[in-house]
mmCIF file of C-alpha atoms in Angstrom:
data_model
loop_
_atom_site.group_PDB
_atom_site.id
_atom_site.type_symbol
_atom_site.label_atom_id
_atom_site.label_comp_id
_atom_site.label_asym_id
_atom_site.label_seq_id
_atom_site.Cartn_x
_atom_site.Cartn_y
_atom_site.Cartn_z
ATOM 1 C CA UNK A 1458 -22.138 31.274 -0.643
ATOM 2 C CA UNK A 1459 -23.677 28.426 -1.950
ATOM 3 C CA UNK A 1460 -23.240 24.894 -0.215
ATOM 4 C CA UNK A 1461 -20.708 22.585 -2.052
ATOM 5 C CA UNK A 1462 -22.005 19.675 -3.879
ATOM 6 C CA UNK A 1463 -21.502 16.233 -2.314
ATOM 7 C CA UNK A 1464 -19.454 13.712 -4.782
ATOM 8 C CA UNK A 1465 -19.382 9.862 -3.512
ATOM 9 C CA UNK A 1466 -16.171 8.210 -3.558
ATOM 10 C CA UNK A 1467 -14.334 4.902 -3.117
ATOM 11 C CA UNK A 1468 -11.069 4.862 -2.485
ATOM 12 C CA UNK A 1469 -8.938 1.138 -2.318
ATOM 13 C CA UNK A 1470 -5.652 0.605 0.305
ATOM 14 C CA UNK A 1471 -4.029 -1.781 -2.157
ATOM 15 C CA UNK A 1472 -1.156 -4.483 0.463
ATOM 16 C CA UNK A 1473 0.379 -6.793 -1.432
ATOM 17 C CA UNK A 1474 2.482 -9.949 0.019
ATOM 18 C CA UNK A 1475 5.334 -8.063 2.100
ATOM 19 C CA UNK A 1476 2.199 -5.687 3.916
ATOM 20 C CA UNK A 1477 2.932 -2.719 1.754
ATOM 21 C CA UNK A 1478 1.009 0.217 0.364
ATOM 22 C CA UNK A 1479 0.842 0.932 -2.820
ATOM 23 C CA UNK A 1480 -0.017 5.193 -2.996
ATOM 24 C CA UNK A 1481 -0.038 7.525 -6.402
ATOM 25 C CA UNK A 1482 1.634 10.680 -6.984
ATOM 26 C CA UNK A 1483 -0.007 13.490 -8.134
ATOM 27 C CA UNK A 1484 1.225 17.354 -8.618
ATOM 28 C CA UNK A 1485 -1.807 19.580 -8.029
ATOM 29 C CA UNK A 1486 -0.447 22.772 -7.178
ATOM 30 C CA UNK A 1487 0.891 21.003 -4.528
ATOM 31 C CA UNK A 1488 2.752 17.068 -4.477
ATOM 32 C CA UNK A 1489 1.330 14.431 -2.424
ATOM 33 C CA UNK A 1490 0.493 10.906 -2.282
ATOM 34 C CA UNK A 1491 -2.909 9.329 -2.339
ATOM 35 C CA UNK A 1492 -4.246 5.956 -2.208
ATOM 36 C CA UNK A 1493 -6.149 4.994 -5.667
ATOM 37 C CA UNK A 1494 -9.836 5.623 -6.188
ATOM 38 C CA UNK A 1495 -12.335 8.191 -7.402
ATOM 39 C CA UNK A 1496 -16.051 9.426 -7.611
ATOM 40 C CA UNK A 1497 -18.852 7.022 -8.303
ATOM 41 C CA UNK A 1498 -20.757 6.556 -11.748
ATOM 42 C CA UNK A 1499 -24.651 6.726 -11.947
ATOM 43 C CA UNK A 1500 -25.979 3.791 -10.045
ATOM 44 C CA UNK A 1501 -22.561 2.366 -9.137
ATOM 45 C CA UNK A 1502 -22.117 0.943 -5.779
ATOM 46 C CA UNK A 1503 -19.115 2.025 -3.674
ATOM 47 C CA UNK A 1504 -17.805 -1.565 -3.973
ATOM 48 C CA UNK A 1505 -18.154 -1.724 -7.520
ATOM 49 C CA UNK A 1506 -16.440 1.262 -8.504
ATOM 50 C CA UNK A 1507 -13.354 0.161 -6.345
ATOM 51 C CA UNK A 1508 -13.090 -1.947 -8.695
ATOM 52 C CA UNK A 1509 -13.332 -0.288 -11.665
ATOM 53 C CA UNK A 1510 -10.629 2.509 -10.250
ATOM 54 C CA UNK A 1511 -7.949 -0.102 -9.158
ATOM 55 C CA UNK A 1512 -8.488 -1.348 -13.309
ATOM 56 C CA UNK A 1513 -8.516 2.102 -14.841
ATOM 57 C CA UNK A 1514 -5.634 3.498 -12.290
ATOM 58 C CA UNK A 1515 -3.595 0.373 -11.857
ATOM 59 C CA UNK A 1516 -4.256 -2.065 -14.582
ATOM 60 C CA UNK A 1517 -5.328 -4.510 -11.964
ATOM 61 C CA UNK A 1518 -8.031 -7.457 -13.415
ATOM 62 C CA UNK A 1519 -10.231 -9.318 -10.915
ATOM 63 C CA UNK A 1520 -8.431 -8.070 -7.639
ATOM 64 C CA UNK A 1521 -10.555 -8.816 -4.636
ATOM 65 C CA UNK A 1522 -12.070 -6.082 -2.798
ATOM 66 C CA UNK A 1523 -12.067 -6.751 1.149
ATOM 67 C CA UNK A 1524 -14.140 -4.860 3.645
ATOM 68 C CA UNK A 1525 -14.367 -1.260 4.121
ATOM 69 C CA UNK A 1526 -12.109 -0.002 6.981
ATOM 70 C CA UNK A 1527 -12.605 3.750 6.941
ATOM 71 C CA UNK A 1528 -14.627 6.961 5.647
ATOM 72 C CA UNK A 1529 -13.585 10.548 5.096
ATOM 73 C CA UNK A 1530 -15.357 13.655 4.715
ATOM 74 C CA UNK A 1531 -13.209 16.311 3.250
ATOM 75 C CA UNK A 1532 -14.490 19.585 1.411
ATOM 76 C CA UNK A 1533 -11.648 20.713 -1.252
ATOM 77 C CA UNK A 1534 -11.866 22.334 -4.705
ATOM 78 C CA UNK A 1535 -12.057 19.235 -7.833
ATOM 79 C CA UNK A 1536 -12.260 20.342 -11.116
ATOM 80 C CA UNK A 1537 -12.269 23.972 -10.150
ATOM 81 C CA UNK A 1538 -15.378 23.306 -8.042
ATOM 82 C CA UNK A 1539 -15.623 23.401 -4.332
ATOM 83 C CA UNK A 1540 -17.143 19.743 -3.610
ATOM 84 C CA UNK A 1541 -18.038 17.767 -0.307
ATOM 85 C CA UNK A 1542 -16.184 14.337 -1.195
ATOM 86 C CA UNK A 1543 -17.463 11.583 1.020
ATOM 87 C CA UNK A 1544 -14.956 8.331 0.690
ATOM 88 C CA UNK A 1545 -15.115 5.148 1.823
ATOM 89 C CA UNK A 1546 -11.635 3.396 2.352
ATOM 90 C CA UNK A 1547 -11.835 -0.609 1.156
ATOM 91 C CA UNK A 1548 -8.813 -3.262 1.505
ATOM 92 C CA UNK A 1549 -7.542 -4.966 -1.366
ATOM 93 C CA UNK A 1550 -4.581 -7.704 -1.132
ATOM 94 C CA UNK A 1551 -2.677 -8.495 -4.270
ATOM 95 C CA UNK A 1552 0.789 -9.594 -5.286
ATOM 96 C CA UNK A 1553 2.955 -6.777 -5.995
ATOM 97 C CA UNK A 1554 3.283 -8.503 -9.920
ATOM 98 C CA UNK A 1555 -0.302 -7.900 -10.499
ATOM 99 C CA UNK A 1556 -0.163 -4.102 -10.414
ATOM 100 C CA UNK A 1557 0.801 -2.943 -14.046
ATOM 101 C CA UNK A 1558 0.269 0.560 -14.305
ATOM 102 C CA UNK A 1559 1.641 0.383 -17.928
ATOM 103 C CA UNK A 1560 -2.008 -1.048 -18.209
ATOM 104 C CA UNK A 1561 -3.975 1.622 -16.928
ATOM 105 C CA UNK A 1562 -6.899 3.099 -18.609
ATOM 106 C CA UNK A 1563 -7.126 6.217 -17.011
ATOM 107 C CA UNK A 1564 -4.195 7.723 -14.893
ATOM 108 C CA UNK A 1565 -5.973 10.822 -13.522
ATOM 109 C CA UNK A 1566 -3.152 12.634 -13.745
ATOM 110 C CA UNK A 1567 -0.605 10.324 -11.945
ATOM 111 C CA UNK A 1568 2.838 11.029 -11.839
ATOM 112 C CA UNK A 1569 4.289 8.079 -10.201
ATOM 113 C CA UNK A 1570 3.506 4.718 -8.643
ATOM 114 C CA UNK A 1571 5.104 3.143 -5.696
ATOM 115 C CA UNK A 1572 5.327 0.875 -2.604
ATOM 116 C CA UNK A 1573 5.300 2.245 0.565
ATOM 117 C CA UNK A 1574 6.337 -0.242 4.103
ATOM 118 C CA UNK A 1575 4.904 1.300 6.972
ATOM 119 C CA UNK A 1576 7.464 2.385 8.602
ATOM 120 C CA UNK A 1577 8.198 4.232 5.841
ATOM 121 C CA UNK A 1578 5.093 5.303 5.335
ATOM 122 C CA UNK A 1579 4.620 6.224 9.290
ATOM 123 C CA UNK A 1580 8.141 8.665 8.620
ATOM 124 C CA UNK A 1581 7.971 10.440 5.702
ATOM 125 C CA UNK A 1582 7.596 14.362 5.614
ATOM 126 C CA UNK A 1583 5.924 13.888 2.597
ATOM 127 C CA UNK A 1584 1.804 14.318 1.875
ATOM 128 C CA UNK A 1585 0.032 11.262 1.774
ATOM 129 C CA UNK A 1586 -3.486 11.245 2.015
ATOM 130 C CA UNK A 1587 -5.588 10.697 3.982
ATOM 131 C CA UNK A 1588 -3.774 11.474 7.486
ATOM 132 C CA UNK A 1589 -3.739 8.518 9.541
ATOM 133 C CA UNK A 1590 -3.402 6.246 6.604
ATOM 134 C CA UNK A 1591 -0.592 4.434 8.457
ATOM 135 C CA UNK A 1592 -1.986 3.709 11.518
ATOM 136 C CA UNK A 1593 -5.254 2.387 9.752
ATOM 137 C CA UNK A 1594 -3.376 0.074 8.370
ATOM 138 C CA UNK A 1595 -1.456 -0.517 11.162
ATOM 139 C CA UNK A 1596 -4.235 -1.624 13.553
ATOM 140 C CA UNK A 1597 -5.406 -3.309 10.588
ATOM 141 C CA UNK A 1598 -2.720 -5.572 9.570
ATOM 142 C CA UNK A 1599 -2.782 -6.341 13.889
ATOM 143 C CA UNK A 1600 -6.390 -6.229 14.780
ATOM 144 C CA UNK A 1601 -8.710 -7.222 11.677
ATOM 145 C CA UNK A 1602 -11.458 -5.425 9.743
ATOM 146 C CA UNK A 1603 -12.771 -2.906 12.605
ATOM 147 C CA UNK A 1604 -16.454 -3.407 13.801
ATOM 148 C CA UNK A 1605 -17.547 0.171 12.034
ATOM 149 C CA UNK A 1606 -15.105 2.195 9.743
ATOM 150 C CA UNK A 1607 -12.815 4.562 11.161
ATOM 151 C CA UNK A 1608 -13.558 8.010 10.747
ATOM 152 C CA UNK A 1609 -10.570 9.693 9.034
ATOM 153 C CA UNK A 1610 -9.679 13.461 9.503
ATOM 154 C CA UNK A 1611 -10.358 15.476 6.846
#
């Protein structure tokens, strides 16, 4: 068996003014809910492409990228290809009026957009991705920017 190739990826926990998440939809042979983000370009920088997925996936202009919080490692089949995805989990505050999906460039697949509270978030028997995504945010919202980013379970 041949080892699976690693892909680089950012991945953004977008709050806006009331403290909530915003997480994406998708329907991959299976329905869960994700945080937005994706793989790096050629010479991108984690930071940068952030960026450039909150645009493409959210139709979000100039929002403001905050410190990384957290990284994941999590082998899984993209593409039909068995890759190592390593993602690094940034914070991004915007007003819930800037998101405008209708906007996006590239929806990846998305089947729906929507605002999570915590609480809710914390309760729901539903997938969301990555596990522990409430309590990051969480200690977060309580505690600050962590010293070194969290490790996330796969």
């Amino acid at each position: 068996m041949t080892d699976a190739r690693t892909r680089d990826a950012a991945r953004v926990i977008v709050l806006d003014e009331d403290d909530r998440v915003l997480l994406l939809r998708y329907d991959e042979g299976h329905i869960f809910w994700a945080v937005p983000g994706g793989a790096l370009e050629p010479g991108e920088t984690h930071a940068a492409a952030a960026v450039r997925e909150i645009h493409e996936e959210l139709g979000l202009e100039h929002a403001p990228i905050g410190p990384q919080l957290a990284i994941r490692t999590s082998t899984h089949p993209i593409f039909g290809e068995q890759v190592k995805q390593v993602e690094k989990y940034f914070i991004a505050r915007v007003r819930s009026e800037q998101v405008r999906p209708d906007e996006a460039t590239q929806t990846d697949d998305i089947r729906a957009w929507r605002w999570w509270d915590l609480d809710e978030l914390a309760h729901t028997d539903q997938t969301v991705y990555p596990i522990g995504l409430a309590d990051l945010i969480a200690r977060y919202l309580t505690e600050g920017t962590p010293a070194d980013p969290v490790s996330l379970p796969a």
